[in-house]
mmCIF file as gemmi writes it, N, C-alpha and C atoms, coordinates in Angstrom:
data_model
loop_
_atom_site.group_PDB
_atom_site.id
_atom_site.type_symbol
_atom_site.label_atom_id
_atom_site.label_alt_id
_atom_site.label_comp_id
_atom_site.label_asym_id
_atom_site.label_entity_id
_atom_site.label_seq_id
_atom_site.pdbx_PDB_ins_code
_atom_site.Cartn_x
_atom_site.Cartn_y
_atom_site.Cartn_z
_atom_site.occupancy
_atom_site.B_iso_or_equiv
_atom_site.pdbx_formal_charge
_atom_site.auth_seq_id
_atom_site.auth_asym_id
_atom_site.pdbx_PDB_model_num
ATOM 1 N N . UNK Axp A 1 ? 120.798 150.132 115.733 1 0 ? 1 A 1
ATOM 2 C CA . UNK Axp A 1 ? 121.539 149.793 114.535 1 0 ? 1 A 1
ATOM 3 C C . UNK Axp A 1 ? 122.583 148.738 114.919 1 0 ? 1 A 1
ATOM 4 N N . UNK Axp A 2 ? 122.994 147.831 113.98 1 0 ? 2 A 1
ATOM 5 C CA . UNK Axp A 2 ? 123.857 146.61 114.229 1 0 ? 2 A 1
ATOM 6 C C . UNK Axp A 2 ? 125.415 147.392 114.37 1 0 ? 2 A 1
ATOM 7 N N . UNK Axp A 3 ? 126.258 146.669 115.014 1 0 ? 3 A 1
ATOM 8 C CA . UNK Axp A 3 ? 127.476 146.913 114.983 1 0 ? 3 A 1
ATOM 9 C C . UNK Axp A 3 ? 128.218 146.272 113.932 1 0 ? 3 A 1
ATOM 10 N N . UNK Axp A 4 ? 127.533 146.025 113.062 1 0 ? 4 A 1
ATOM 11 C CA . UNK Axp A 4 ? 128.395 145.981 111.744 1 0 ? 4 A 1
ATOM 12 C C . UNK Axp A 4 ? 128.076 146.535 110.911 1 0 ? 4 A 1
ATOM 13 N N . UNK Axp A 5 ? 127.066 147.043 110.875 1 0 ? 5 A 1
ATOM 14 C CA . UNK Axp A 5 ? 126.153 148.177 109.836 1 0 ? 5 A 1
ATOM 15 C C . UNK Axp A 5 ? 127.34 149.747 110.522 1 0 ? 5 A 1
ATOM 16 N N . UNK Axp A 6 ? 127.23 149.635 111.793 1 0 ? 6 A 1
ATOM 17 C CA . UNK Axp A 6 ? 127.941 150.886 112.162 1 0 ? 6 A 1
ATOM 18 C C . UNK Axp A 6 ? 129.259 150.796 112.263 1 0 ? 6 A 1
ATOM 19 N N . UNK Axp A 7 ? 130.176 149.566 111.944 1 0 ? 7 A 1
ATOM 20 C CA . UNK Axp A 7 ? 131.768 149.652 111.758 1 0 ? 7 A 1
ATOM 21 C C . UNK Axp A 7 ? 131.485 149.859 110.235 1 0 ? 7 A 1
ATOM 22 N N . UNK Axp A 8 ? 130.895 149.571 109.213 1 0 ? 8 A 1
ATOM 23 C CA . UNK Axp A 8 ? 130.82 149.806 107.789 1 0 ? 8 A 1
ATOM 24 C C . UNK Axp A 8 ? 130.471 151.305 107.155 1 0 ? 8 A 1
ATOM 25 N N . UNK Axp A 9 ? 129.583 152.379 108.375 1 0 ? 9 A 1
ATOM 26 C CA . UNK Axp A 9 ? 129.65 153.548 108.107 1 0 ? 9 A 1
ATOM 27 C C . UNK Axp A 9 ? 130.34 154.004 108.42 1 0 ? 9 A 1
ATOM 28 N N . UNK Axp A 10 ? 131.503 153.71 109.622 1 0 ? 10 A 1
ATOM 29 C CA . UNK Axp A 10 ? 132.584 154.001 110.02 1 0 ? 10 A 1
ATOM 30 C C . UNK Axp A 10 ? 133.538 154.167 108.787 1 0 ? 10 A 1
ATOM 31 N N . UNK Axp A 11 ? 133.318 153.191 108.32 1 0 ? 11 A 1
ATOM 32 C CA . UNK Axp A 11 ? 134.909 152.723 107.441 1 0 ? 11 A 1
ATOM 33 C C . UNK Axp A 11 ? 134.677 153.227 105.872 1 0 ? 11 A 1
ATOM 34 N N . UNK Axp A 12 ? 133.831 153.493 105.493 1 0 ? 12 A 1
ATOM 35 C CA . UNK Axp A 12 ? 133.491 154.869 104.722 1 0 ? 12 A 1
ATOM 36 C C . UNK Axp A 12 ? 133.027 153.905 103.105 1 0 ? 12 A 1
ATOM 37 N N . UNK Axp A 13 ? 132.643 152.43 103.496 1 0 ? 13 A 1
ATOM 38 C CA . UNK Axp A 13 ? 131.826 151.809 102.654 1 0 ? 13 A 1
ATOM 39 C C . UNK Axp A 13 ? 130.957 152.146 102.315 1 0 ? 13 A 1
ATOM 40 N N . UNK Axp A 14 ? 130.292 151.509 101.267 1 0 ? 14 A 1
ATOM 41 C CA . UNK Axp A 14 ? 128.603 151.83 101.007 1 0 ? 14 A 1
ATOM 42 C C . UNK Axp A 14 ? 127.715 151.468 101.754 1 0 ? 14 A 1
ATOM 43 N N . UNK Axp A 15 ? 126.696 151.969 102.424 1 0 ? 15 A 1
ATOM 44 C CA . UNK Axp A 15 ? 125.713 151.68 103.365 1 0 ? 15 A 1
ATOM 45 C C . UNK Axp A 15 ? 124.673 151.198 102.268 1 0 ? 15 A 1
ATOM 46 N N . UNK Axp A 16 ? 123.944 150.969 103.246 1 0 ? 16 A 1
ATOM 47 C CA . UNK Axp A 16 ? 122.412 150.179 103.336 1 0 ? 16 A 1
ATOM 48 C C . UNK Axp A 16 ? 121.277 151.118 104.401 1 0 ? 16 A 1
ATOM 49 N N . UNK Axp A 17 ? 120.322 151.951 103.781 1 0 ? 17 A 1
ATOM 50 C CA . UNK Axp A 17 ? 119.724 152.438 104.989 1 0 ? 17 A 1
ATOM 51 C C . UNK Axp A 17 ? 119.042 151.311 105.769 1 0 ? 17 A 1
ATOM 52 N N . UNK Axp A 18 ? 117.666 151.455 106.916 1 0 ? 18 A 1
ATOM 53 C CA . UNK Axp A 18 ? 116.998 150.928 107.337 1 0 ? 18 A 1
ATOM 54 C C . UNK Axp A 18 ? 115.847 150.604 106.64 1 0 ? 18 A 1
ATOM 55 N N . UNK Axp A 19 ? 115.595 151.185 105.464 1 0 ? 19 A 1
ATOM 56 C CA . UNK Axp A 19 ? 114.442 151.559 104.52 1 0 ? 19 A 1
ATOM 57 C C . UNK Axp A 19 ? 114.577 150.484 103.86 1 0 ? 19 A 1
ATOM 58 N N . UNK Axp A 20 ? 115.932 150.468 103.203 1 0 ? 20 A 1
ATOM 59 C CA . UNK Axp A 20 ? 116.219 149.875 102.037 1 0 ? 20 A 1
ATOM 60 C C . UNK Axp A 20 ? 116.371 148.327 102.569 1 0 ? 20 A 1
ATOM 61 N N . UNK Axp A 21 ? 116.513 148.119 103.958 1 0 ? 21 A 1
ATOM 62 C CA . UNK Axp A 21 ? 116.531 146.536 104.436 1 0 ? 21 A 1
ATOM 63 C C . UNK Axp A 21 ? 115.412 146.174 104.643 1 0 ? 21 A 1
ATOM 64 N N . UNK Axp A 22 ? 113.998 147.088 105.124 1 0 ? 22 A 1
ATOM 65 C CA . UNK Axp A 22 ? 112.756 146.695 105.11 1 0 ? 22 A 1
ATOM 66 C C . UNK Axp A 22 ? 112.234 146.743 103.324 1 0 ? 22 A 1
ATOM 67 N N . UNK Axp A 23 ? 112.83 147.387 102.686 1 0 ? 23 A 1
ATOM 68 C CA . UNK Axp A 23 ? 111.96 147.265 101.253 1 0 ? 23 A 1
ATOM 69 C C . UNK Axp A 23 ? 112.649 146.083 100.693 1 0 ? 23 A 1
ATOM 70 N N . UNK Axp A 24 ? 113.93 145.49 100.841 1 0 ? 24 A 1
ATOM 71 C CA . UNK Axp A 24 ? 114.406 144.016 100.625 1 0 ? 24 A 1
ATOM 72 C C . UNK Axp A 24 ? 114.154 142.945 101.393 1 0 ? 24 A 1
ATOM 73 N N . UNK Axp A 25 ? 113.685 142.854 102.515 1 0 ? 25 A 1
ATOM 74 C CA . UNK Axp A 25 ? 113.005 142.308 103.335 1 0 ? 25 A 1
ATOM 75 C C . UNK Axp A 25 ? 111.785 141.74 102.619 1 0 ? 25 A 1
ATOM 76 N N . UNK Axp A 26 ? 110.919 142.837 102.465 1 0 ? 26 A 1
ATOM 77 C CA . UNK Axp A 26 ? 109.579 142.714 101.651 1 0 ? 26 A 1
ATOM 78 C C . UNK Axp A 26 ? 109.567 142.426 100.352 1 0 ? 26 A 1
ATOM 79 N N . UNK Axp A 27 ? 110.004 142.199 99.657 1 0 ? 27 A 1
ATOM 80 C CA . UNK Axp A 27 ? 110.498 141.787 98.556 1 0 ? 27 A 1
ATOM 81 C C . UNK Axp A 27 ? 111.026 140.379 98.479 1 0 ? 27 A 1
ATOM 82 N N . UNK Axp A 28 ? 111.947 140.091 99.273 1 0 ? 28 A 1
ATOM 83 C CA . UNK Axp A 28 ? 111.722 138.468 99.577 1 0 ? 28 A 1
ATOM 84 C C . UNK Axp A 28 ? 110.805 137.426 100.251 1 0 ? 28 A 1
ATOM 85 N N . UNK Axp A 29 ? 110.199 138.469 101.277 1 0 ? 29 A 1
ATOM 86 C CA . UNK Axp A 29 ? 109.3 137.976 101.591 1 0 ? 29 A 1
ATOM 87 C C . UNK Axp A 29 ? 107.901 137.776 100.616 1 0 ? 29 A 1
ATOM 88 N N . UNK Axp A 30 ? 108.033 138.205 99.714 1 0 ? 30 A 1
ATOM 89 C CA . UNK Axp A 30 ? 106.626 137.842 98.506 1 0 ? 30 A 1
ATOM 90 C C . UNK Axp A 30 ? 107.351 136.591 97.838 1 0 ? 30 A 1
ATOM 91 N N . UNK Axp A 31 ? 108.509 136.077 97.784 1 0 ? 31 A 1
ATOM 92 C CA . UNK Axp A 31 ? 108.9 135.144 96.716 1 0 ? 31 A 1
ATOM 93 C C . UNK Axp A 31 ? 108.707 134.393 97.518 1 0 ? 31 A 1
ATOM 94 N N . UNK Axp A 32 ? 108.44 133.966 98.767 1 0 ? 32 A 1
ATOM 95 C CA . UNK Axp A 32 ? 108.616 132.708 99.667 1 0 ? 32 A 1
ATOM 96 C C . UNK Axp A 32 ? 106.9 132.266 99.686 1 0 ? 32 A 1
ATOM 97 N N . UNK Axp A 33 ? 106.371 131.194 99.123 1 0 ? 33 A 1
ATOM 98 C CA . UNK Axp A 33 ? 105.284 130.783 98.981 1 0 ? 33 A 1
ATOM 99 C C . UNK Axp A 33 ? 104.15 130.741 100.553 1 0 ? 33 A 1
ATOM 100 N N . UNK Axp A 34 ? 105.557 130.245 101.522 1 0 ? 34 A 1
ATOM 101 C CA . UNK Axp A 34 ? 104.953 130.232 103.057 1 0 ? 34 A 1
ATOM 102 C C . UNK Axp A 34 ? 104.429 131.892 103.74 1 0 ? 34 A 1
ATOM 103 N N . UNK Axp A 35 ? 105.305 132.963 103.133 1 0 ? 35 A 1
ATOM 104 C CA . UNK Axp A 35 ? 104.993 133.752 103.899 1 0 ? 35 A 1
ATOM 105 C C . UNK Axp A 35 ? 104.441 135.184 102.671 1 0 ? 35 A 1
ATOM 106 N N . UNK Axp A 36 ? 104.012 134.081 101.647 1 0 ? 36 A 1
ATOM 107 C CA . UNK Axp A 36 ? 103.664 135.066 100.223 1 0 ? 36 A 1
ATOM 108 C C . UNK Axp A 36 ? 102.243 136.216 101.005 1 0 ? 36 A 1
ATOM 109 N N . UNK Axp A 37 ? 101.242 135.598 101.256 1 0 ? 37 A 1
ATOM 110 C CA . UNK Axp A 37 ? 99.934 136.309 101.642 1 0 ? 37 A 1
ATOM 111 C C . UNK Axp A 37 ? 99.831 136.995 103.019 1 0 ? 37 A 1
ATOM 112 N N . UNK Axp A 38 ? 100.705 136.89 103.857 1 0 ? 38 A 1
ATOM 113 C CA . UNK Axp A 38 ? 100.979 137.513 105.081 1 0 ? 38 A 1
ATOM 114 C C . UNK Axp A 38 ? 101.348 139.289 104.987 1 0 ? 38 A 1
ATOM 115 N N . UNK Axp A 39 ? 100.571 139.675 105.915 1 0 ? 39 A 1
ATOM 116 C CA . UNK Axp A 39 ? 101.022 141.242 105.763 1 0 ? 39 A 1
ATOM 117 C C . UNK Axp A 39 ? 102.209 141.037 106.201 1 0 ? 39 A 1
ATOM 118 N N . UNK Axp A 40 ? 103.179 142.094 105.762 1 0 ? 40 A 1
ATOM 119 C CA . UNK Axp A 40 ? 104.484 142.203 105.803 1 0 ? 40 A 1
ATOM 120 C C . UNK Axp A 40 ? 104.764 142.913 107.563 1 0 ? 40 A 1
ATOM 121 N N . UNK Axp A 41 ? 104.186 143.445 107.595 1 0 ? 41 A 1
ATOM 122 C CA . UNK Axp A 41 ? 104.352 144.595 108.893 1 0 ? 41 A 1
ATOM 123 C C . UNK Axp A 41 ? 103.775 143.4 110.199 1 0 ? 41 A 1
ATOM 124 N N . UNK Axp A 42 ? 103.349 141.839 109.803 1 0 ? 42 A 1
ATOM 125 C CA . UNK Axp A 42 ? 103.384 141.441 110.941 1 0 ? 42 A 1
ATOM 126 C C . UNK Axp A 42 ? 104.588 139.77 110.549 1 0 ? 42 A 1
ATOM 127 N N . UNK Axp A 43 ? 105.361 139.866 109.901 1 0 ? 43 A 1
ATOM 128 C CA . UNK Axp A 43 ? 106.13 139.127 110.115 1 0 ? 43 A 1
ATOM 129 C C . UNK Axp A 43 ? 107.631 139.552 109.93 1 0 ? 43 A 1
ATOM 130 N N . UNK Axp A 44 ? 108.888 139.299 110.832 1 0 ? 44 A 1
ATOM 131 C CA . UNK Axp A 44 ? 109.577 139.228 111.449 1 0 ? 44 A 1
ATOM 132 C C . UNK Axp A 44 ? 111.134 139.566 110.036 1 0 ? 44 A 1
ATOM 133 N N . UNK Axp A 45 ? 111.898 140.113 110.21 1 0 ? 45 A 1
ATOM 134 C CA . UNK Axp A 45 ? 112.994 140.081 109.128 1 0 ? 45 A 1
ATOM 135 C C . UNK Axp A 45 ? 113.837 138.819 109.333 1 0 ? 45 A 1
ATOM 136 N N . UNK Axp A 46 ? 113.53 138.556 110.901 1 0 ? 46 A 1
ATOM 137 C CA . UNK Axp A 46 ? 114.234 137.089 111.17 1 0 ? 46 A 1
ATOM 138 C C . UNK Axp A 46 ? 113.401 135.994 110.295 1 0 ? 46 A 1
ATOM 139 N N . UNK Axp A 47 ? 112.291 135.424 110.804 1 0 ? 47 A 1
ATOM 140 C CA . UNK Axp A 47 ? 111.525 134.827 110.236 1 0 ? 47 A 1
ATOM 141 C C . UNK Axp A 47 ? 111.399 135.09 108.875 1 0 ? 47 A 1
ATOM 142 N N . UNK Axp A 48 ? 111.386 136.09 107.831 1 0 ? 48 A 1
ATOM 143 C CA . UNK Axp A 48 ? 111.732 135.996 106.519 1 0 ? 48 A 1
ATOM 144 C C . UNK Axp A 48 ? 112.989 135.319 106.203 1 0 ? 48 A 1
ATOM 145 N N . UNK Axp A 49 ? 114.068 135.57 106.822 1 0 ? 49 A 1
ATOM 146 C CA . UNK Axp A 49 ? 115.41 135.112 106.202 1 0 ? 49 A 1
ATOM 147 C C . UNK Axp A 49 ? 115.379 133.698 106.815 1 0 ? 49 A 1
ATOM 148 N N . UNK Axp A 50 ? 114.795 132.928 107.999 1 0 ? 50 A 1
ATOM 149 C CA . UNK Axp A 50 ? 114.899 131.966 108.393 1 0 ? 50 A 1
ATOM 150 C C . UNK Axp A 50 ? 113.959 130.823 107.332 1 0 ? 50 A 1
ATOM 151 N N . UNK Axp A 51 ? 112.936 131.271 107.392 1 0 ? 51 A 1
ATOM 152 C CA . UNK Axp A 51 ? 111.854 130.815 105.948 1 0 ? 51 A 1
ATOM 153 C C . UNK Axp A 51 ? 112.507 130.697 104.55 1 0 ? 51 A 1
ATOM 154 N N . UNK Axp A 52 ? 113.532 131.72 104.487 1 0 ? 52 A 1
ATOM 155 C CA . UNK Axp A 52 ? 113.993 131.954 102.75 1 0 ? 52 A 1
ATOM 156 C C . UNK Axp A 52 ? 115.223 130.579 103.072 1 0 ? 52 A 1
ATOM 157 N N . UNK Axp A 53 ? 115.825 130.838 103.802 1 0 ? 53 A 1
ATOM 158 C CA . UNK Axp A 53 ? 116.846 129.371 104.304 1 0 ? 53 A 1
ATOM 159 C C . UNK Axp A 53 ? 115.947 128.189 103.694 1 0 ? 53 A 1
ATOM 160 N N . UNK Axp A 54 ? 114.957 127.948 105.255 1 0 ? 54 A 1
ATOM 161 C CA . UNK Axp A 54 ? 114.059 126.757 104.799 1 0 ? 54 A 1
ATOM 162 C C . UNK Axp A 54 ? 113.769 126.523 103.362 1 0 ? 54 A 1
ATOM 163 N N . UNK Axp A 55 ? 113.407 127.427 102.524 1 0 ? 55 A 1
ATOM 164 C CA . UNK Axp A 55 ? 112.586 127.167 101.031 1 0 ? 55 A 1
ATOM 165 C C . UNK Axp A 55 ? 113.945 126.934 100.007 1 0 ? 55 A 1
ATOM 166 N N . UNK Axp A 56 ? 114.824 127.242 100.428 1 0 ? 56 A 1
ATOM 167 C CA . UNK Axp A 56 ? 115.879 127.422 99.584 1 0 ? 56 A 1
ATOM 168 C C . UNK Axp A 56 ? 116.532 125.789 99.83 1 0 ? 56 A 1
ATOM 169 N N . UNK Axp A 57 ? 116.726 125.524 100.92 1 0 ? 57 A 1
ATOM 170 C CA . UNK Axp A 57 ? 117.286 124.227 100.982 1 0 ? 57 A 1
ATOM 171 C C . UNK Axp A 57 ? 115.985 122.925 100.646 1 0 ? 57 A 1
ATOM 172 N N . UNK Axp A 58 ? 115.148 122.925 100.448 1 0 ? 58 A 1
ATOM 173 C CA . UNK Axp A 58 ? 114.097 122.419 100.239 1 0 ? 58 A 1
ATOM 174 C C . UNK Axp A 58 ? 113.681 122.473 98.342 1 0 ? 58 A 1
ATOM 175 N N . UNK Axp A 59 ? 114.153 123.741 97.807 1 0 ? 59 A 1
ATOM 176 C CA . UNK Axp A 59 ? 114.501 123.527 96.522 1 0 ? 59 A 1
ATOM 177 C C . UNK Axp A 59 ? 115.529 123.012 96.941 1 0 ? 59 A 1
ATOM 178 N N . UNK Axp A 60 ? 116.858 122.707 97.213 1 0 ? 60 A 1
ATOM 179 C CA . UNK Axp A 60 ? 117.816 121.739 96.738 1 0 ? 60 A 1
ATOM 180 C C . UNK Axp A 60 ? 117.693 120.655 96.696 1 0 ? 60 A 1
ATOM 181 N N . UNK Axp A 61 ? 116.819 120.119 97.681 1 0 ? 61 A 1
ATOM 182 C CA . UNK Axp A 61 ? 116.455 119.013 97.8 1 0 ? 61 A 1
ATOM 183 C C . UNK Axp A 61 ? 115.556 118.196 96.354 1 0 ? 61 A 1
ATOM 184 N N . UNK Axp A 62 ? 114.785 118.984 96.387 1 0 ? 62 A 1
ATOM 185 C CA . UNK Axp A 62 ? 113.784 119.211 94.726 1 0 ? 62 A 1
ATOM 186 C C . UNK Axp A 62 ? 115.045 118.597 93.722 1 0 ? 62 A 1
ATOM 187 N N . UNK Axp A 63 ? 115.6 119.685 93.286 1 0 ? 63 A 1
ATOM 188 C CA . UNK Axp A 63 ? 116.712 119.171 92.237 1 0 ? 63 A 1
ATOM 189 C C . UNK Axp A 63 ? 116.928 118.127 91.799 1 0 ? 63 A 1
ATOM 190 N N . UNK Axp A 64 ? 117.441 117.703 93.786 1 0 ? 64 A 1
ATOM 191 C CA . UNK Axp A 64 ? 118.835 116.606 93.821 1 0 ? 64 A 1
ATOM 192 C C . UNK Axp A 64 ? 117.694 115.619 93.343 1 0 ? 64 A 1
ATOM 193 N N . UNK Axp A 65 ? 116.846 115.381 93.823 1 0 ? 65 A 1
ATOM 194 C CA . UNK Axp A 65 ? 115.649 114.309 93.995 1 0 ? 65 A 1
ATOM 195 C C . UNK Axp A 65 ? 115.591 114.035 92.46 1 0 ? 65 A 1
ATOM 196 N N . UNK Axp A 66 ? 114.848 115.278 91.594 1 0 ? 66 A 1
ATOM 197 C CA . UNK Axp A 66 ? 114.726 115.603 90.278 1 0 ? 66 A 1
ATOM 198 C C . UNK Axp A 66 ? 115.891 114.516 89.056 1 0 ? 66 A 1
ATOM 199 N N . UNK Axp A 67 ? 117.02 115.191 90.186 1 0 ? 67 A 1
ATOM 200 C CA . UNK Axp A 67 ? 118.172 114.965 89.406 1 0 ? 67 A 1
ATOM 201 C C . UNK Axp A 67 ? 118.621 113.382 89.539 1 0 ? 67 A 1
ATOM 202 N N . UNK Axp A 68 ? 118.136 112.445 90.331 1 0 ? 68 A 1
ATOM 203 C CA . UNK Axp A 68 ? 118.414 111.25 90.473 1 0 ? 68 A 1
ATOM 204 C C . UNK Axp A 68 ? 117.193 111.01 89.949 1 0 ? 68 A 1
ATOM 205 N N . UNK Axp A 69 ? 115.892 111.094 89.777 1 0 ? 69 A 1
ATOM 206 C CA . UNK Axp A 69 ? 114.751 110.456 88.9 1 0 ? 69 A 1
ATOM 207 C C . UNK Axp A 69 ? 115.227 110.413 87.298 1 0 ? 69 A 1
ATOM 208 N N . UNK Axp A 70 ? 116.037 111.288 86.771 1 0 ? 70 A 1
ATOM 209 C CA . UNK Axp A 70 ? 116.002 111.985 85.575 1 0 ? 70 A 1
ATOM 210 C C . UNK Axp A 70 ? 117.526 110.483 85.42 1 0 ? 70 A 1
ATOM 211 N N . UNK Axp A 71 ? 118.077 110.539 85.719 1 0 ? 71 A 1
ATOM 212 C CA . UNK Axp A 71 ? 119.292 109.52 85.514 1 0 ? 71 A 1
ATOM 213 C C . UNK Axp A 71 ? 118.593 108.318 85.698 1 0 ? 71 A 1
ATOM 214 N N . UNK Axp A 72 ? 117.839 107.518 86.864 1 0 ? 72 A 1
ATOM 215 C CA . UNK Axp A 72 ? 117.175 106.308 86.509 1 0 ? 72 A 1
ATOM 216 C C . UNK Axp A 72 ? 116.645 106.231 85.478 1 0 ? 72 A 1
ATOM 217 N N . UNK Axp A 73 ? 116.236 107.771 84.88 1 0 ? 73 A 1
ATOM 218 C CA . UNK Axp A 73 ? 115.007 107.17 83.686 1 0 ? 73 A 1
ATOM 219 C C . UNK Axp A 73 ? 116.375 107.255 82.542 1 0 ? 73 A 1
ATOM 220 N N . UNK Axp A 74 ? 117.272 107.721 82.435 1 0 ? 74 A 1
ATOM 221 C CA . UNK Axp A 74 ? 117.949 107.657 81.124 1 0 ? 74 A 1
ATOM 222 C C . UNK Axp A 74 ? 118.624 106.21 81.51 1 0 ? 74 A 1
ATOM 223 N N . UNK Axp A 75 ? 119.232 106.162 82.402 1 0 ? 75 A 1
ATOM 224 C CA . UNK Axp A 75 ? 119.878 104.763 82.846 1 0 ? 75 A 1
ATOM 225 C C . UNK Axp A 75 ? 119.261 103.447 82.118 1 0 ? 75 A 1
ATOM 226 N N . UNK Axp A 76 ? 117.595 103.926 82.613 1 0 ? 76 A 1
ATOM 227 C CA . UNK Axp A 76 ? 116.93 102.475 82.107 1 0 ? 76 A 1
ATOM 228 C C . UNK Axp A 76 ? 115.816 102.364 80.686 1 0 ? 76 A 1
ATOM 229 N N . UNK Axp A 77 ? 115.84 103.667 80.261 1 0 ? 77 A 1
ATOM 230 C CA . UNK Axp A 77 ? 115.312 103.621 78.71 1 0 ? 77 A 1
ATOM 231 C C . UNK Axp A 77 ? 116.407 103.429 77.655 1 0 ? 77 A 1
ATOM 232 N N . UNK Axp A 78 ? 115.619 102.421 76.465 1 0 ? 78 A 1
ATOM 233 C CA . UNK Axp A 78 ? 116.419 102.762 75.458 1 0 ? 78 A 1
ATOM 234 C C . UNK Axp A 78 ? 117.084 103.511 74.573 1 0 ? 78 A 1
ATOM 235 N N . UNK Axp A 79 ? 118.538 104.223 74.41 1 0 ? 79 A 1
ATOM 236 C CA . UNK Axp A 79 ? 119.019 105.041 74.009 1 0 ? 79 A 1
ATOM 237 C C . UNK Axp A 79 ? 118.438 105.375 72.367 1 0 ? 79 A 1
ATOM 238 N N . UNK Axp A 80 ? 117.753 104.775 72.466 1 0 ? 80 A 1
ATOM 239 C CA . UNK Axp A 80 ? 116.855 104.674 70.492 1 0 ? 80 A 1
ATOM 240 C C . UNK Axp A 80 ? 115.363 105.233 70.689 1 0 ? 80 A 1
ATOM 241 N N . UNK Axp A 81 ? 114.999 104.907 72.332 1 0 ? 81 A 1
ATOM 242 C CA . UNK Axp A 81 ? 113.682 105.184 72.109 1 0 ? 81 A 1
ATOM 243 C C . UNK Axp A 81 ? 112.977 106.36 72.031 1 0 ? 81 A 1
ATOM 244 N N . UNK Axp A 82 ? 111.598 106.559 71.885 1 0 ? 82 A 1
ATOM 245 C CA . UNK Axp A 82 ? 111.308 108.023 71.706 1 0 ? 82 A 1
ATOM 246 C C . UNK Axp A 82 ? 111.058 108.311 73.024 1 0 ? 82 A 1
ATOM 247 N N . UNK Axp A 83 ? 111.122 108.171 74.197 1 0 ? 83 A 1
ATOM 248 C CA . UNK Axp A 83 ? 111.111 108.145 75.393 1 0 ? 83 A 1
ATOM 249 C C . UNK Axp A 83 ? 113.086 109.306 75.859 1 0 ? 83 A 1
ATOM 250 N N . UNK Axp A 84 ? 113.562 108.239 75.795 1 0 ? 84 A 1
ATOM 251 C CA . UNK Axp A 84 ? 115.426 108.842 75.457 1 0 ? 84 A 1
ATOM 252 C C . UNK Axp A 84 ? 115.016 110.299 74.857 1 0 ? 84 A 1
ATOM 253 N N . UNK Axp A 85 ? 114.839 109.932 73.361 1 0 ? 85 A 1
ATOM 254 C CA . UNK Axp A 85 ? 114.779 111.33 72.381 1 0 ? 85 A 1
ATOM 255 C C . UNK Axp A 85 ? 113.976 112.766 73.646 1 0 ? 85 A 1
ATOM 256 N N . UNK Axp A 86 ? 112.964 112.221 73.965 1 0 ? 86 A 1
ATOM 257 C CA . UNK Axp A 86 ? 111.93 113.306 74.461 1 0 ? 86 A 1
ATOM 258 C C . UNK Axp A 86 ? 112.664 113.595 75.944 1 0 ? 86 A 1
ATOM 259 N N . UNK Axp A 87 ? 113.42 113.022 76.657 1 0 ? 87 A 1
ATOM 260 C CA . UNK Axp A 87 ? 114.176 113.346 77.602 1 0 ? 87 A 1
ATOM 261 C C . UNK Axp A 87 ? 115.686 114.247 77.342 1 0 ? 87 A 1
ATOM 262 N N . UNK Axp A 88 ? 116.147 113.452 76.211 1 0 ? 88 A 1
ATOM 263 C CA . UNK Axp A 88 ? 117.201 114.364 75.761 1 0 ? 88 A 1
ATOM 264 C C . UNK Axp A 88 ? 116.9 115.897 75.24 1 0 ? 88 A 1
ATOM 265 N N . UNK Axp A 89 ? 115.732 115.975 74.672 1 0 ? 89 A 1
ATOM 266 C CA . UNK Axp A 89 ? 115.138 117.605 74.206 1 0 ? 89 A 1
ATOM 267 C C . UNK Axp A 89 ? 115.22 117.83 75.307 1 0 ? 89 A 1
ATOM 268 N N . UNK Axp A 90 ? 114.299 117.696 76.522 1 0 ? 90 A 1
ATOM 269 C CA . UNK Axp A 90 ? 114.041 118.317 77.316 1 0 ? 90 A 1
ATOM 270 C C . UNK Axp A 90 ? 115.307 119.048 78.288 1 0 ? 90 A 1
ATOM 271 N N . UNK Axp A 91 ? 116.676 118.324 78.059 1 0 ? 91 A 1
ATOM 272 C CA . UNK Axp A 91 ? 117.767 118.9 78.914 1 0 ? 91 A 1
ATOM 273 C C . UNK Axp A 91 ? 118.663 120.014 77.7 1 0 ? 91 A 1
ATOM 274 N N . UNK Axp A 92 ? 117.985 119.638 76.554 1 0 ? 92 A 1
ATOM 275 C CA . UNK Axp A 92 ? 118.887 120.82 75.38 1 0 ? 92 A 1
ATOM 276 C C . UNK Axp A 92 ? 118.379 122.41 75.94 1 0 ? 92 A 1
């Protein structure tokens, strides 16, 4: 057991069993596309949280990317056109 899991049962917080970190474990590990089809019992709680890092900063990246395509295109369409209109729905 970690020594911070065991200063926290010490100190008369709410715990977390061992159960309940492998059934959240497994549970994130299905949302991560890389490690979606993998049996669970052969990959790593490190390697889940190191993977969920990776995918997570990789959506940010998505966004930001997203989010600078989406401003060139309003930047350079006409604020009249139906192009504008159909971009502006799409952020309502």
């Amino acid at each position: 057991m970690s020594s911070r899991r065991s200063r926290s049962r010490q100190s008369g917080a709410s715990t977390i069993t061992d159960d309940q970190i492998t059934d959240l474990v497994s549970k994130l590990q299905q949302l991560i596309p890389e490690l979606r089809g993998r049996r669970s019992d052969k990959v790593s709680a490190s390697k889940v949280l190191q993977e969920t890092c990776s995918y997570i900063k990789n959506l940010h990246r998505e966004v930001d990317d997203l989010s600078d395509r989406l401003s060139q295109l309003l930047a350079s369409a006409d604020t009249d056109s139906e192009q504008a209109a159909i971009i502006r729905s799409l952020l309502m």
